Coordinates of C-alpha atoms in Angstrom, one line a residue:
M1 CA -0.7 0.5 -0.4
R2 CA 1.4 4.0 -0.6
I3 CA 0.1 5.9 1.7
T4 CA 0.3 9.9 1.2
L5 CA 1.5 12.1 4.2
I6 CA 0.8 16.0 3.0
H7 CA 2.4 18.1 5.8
A8 CA 2.2 22.4 6.8
L9 CA 5.1 22.2 9.2
K10 CA 8.5 19.9 8.7
H11 CA 8.3 18.5 12.4
S12 CA 5.6 16.5 12.0
I13 CA 7.6 14.6 9.2
V14 CA 9.4 12.8 12.2
P15 CA 6.1 11.5 14.4
I16 CA 4.5 10.1 11.9
E17 CA 7.3 7.7 10.8
A18 CA 7.5 7.2 14.2
S19 CA 3.8 6.1 14.3
F20 CA 4.0 4.3 10.4
A21 CA 7.5 2.0 11.6
R22 CA 5.4 0.8 15.0
H23 CA 2.1 0.1 13.6
W24 CA 2.3 -0.6 9.8
P25 CA 6.2 -0.9 8.7
E26 CA 5.1 -2.7 5.2
A27 CA 3.0 0.6 4.5
R28 CA 5.1 2.9 1.3
L29 CA 5.8 6.6 2.1
M30 CA 5.1 9.2 0.4
N31 CA 5.6 12.5 1.9
L32 CA 4.4 16.4 0.9
L33 CA 5.6 19.6 2.5
D34 CA 4.6 23.3 2.0
D35 CA 5.2 25.4 4.9
S36 CA 4.0 27.8 3.6
L37 CA 0.7 26.4 4.4
S38 CA 1.1 26.8 7.8
A39 CA 2.6 30.7 7.6
D40 CA -0.3 31.8 5.6
L41 CA -3.0 30.7 7.5
A42 CA -0.7 32.7 10.3
R43 CA -0.8 35.7 8.3
D44 CA -4.6 35.7 7.6
G45 CA -6.3 34.3 10.1
K46 CA -8.4 32.7 8.0
L47 CA -9.0 29.7 5.4
D48 CA -10.0 31.2 1.7
E49 CA -11.0 29.5 -1.8
R50 CA -8.2 29.7 -2.3
M51 CA -6.8 27.8 0.2
T52 CA -8.8 25.0 -0.2
E53 CA -7.8 25.0 -4.1
R54 CA -4.2 24.3 -2.8
F55 CA -5.1 21.4 -0.5
L56 CA -7.2 20.0 -4.4
T57 CA -3.9 20.2 -6.3
M58 CA -2.3 18.9 -3.9
G59 CA -4.6 15.7 -3.5
R60 CA -4.8 15.5 -7.2
Y61 CA -0.8 14.9 -7.5
A62 CA -1.1 12.2 -4.6
V63 CA -4.1 9.9 -6.5
G64 CA -2.0 11.1 -10.0
T65 CA 1.4 8.6 -8.1
G66 CA -0.6 6.3 -7.1
A67 CA -1.7 6.5 -3.4
N68 CA -4.0 4.6 -2.2
G69 CA -5.1 6.8 1.1
I70 CA -4.0 9.9 1.6
L71 CA -3.2 11.2 5.5
F72 CA -2.8 14.8 6.0
T73 CA -1.1 15.9 9.5
C74 CA -1.8 19.8 9.4
S75 CA -4.7 20.2 12.0
A76 CA -5.8 23.9 11.3
F77 CA -6.9 22.8 7.8
G78 CA -10.7 20.4 8.3
P79 CA -12.7 22.4 5.6
C80 CA -10.3 22.0 3.0
I81 CA -10.1 18.4 3.7
E82 CA -12.9 17.0 3.1
A83 CA -12.4 18.6 0.2
V84 CA -10.3 16.9 -1.0
A85 CA -12.4 13.5 0.7
R86 CA -14.6 14.2 -0.8
E87 CA -12.9 15.0 -4.3
H88 CA -11.7 11.5 -4.1
A89 CA -14.1 9.2 -2.3
P90 CA -14.0 6.2 -1.2
M91 CA -9.9 6.6 -1.2
P92 CA -8.8 7.1 2.3
V93 CA -8.3 10.7 2.3
L94 CA -8.3 10.8 6.7
K95 CA -7.4 14.5 8.3
P96 CA -4.5 14.0 11.2
N97 CA -7.2 14.2 14.6
E98 CA -10.1 12.8 13.7
A99 CA -8.8 9.1 14.3
M100 CA -8.1 10.8 17.5
I101 CA -11.3 12.4 18.5
E102 CA -12.5 10.1 17.7
Q103 CA -10.8 8.0 20.4
A104 CA -11.3 11.0 22.9
V105 CA -15.0 11.5 23.1
A106 CA -15.6 7.2 23.6
K107 CA -13.5 8.0 26.5
G108 CA -14.0 11.2 28.4
K109 CA -17.1 14.6 28.8
R110 CA -14.0 16.8 29.5
I111 CA -11.3 17.2 27.3
G112 CA -8.1 19.4 27.2
L113 CA -7.2 20.1 23.6
L114 CA -3.8 21.5 23.5
S115 CA -2.1 23.1 21.1
T116 CA 1.0 24.7 20.1
F117 CA -0.7 26.5 16.5
P118 CA -3.4 29.3 17.5
P119 CA -5.2 28.4 14.7
T120 CA -5.9 25.0 15.7
L121 CA -7.8 26.1 18.4
V122 CA -10.4 27.6 15.8
S123 CA -10.9 25.3 13.7
M124 CA -10.0 22.0 15.7
P125 CA -13.0 23.3 18.0
P126 CA -16.1 22.4 15.7
E127 CA -15.0 18.6 14.6
F128 CA -15.2 17.3 18.0
P129 CA -19.7 16.4 19.1
S130 CA -21.7 19.4 21.2
Q131 CA -21.6 16.1 24.0
V132 CA -18.4 16.9 25.0
T133 CA -16.7 20.1 26.4
L134 CA -12.8 21.8 25.3
V135 CA -11.0 23.3 27.3
P136 CA -9.2 24.7 24.5
K137 CA -4.6 25.4 25.8
L138 CA -2.0 26.8 24.1
A139 CA 1.3 26.1 24.5
D140 CA 2.4 29.2 23.6
G141 CA 6.1 29.6 22.6
A142 CA 6.0 26.3 21.6
L143 CA 5.9 25.8 18.2
A144 CA 8.7 28.9 18.1
A145 CA 10.8 26.9 20.1
L146 CA 10.9 24.3 17.7
D147 CA 11.0 26.3 14.3
R148 CA 14.5 27.4 16.5
G149 CA 15.6 23.7 16.7
D150 CA 14.9 23.6 20.3
R151 CA 13.2 20.7 21.8
V152 CA 13.8 19.9 24.7
E153 CA 11.9 23.9 25.1
H154 CA 9.6 23.4 23.2
D155 CA 8.4 19.9 25.5
R156 CA 8.7 22.1 28.3
I157 CA 6.9 24.7 27.4
V158 CA 4.4 22.0 27.0
V159 CA 4.5 20.1 29.6
E160 CA 3.7 22.9 32.1
A161 CA 0.7 24.6 29.9
S162 CA -0.6 21.2 30.4
K163 CA -1.1 21.6 33.6
E164 CA -4.0 23.7 34.1
L165 CA -5.6 21.2 32.0
R166 CA -5.9 18.8 35.3
D167 CA -9.0 19.0 35.3
C168 CA -10.1 17.5 32.9
D169 CA -11.0 13.5 32.0
L170 CA -7.7 13.5 29.6
I171 CA -5.4 15.7 26.9
A172 CA -6.0 15.3 23.7
L173 CA -2.2 16.9 21.5
A174 CA -3.5 18.8 18.8
Q175 CA -0.4 18.8 17.1
Y176 CA 2.0 15.2 15.4
S177 CA 4.7 17.3 16.1
M178 CA 3.9 17.9 20.1
A179 CA 4.0 13.4 19.3
P180 CA 7.6 13.2 21.4
A181 CA 6.3 15.1 24.9
A182 CA 3.0 13.1 25.7
E183 CA 4.8 11.2 28.0
R184 CA 5.7 13.8 30.3
V185 CA 2.4 15.7 29.7
A186 CA 1.1 12.5 31.4
E187 CA 3.4 12.2 34.3
V188 CA 2.6 15.5 35.2
T189 CA -0.9 15.7 35.5
G190 CA -2.1 12.7 35.3
L191 CA -4.5 12.2 33.0
E192 CA -4.5 9.9 29.8
V193 CA -2.4 12.3 26.7
L194 CA -4.2 10.8 22.9
T195 CA -1.2 11.8 20.3
T196 CA -2.2 12.2 17.1
P197 CA 0.0 9.9 14.8
D198 CA -0.7 6.7 16.4
S199 CA -4.2 7.2 16.1
A200 CA -3.9 7.9 12.6
V201 CA -2.5 5.0 11.5
K202 CA -4.9 2.1 12.7
K203 CA -7.5 4.4 11.4
L204 CA -5.9 4.2 8.5
K205 CA -4.5 0.8 8.4
A206 CA -8.5 -0.4 9.0
M207 CA -9.7 1.2 6.3
L208 CA -8.1 -0.3 4.5
G209 CA -8.1 -3.2 5.1
I210 CA -5.0 -4.4 6.6
S211 CA -4.8 -6.7 9.5

């Protein structure tokens, strides 16, 4: 199976490849990266038709290379990814967080949503069903630290921010790049912590009928 991974942040590549290595090492991976997507969204503050068309172009390219499935790792672009999924149905096209959201909703009613990218806290909450209570929290400065190559400082900021979510049933980490900090977040909060990469790989594998 050939799986195309489409990224808007370079930091997402290592965590998702690690999840495939753990859960589906036989998959053939193809990475597409356009880090101007996240920069342009941060500048413009909203998704528009031009952004959707950029996603459709990437989806068409992935399909043209023979992809059996597409996994987007950029959590702030839900409506754009949905447009790609509609165009290429029934091929599996996954938003980065949909599998994790399904898990979170099954496990708790009050969910801490921890993010390092501000637009995610606008685009992602509507993807959760109304019966759960979301407690959004931005780990301010963490992504900038990662952009400087400082993983230690990124993780420290994420862990500190997570302490404000201790009154939740569980914590969901919104960015793929946050996954390496999950164990420390669980330690300091005493809560179950869900990450996006592992959940996404398992769901994509199941959708393609791989046992």
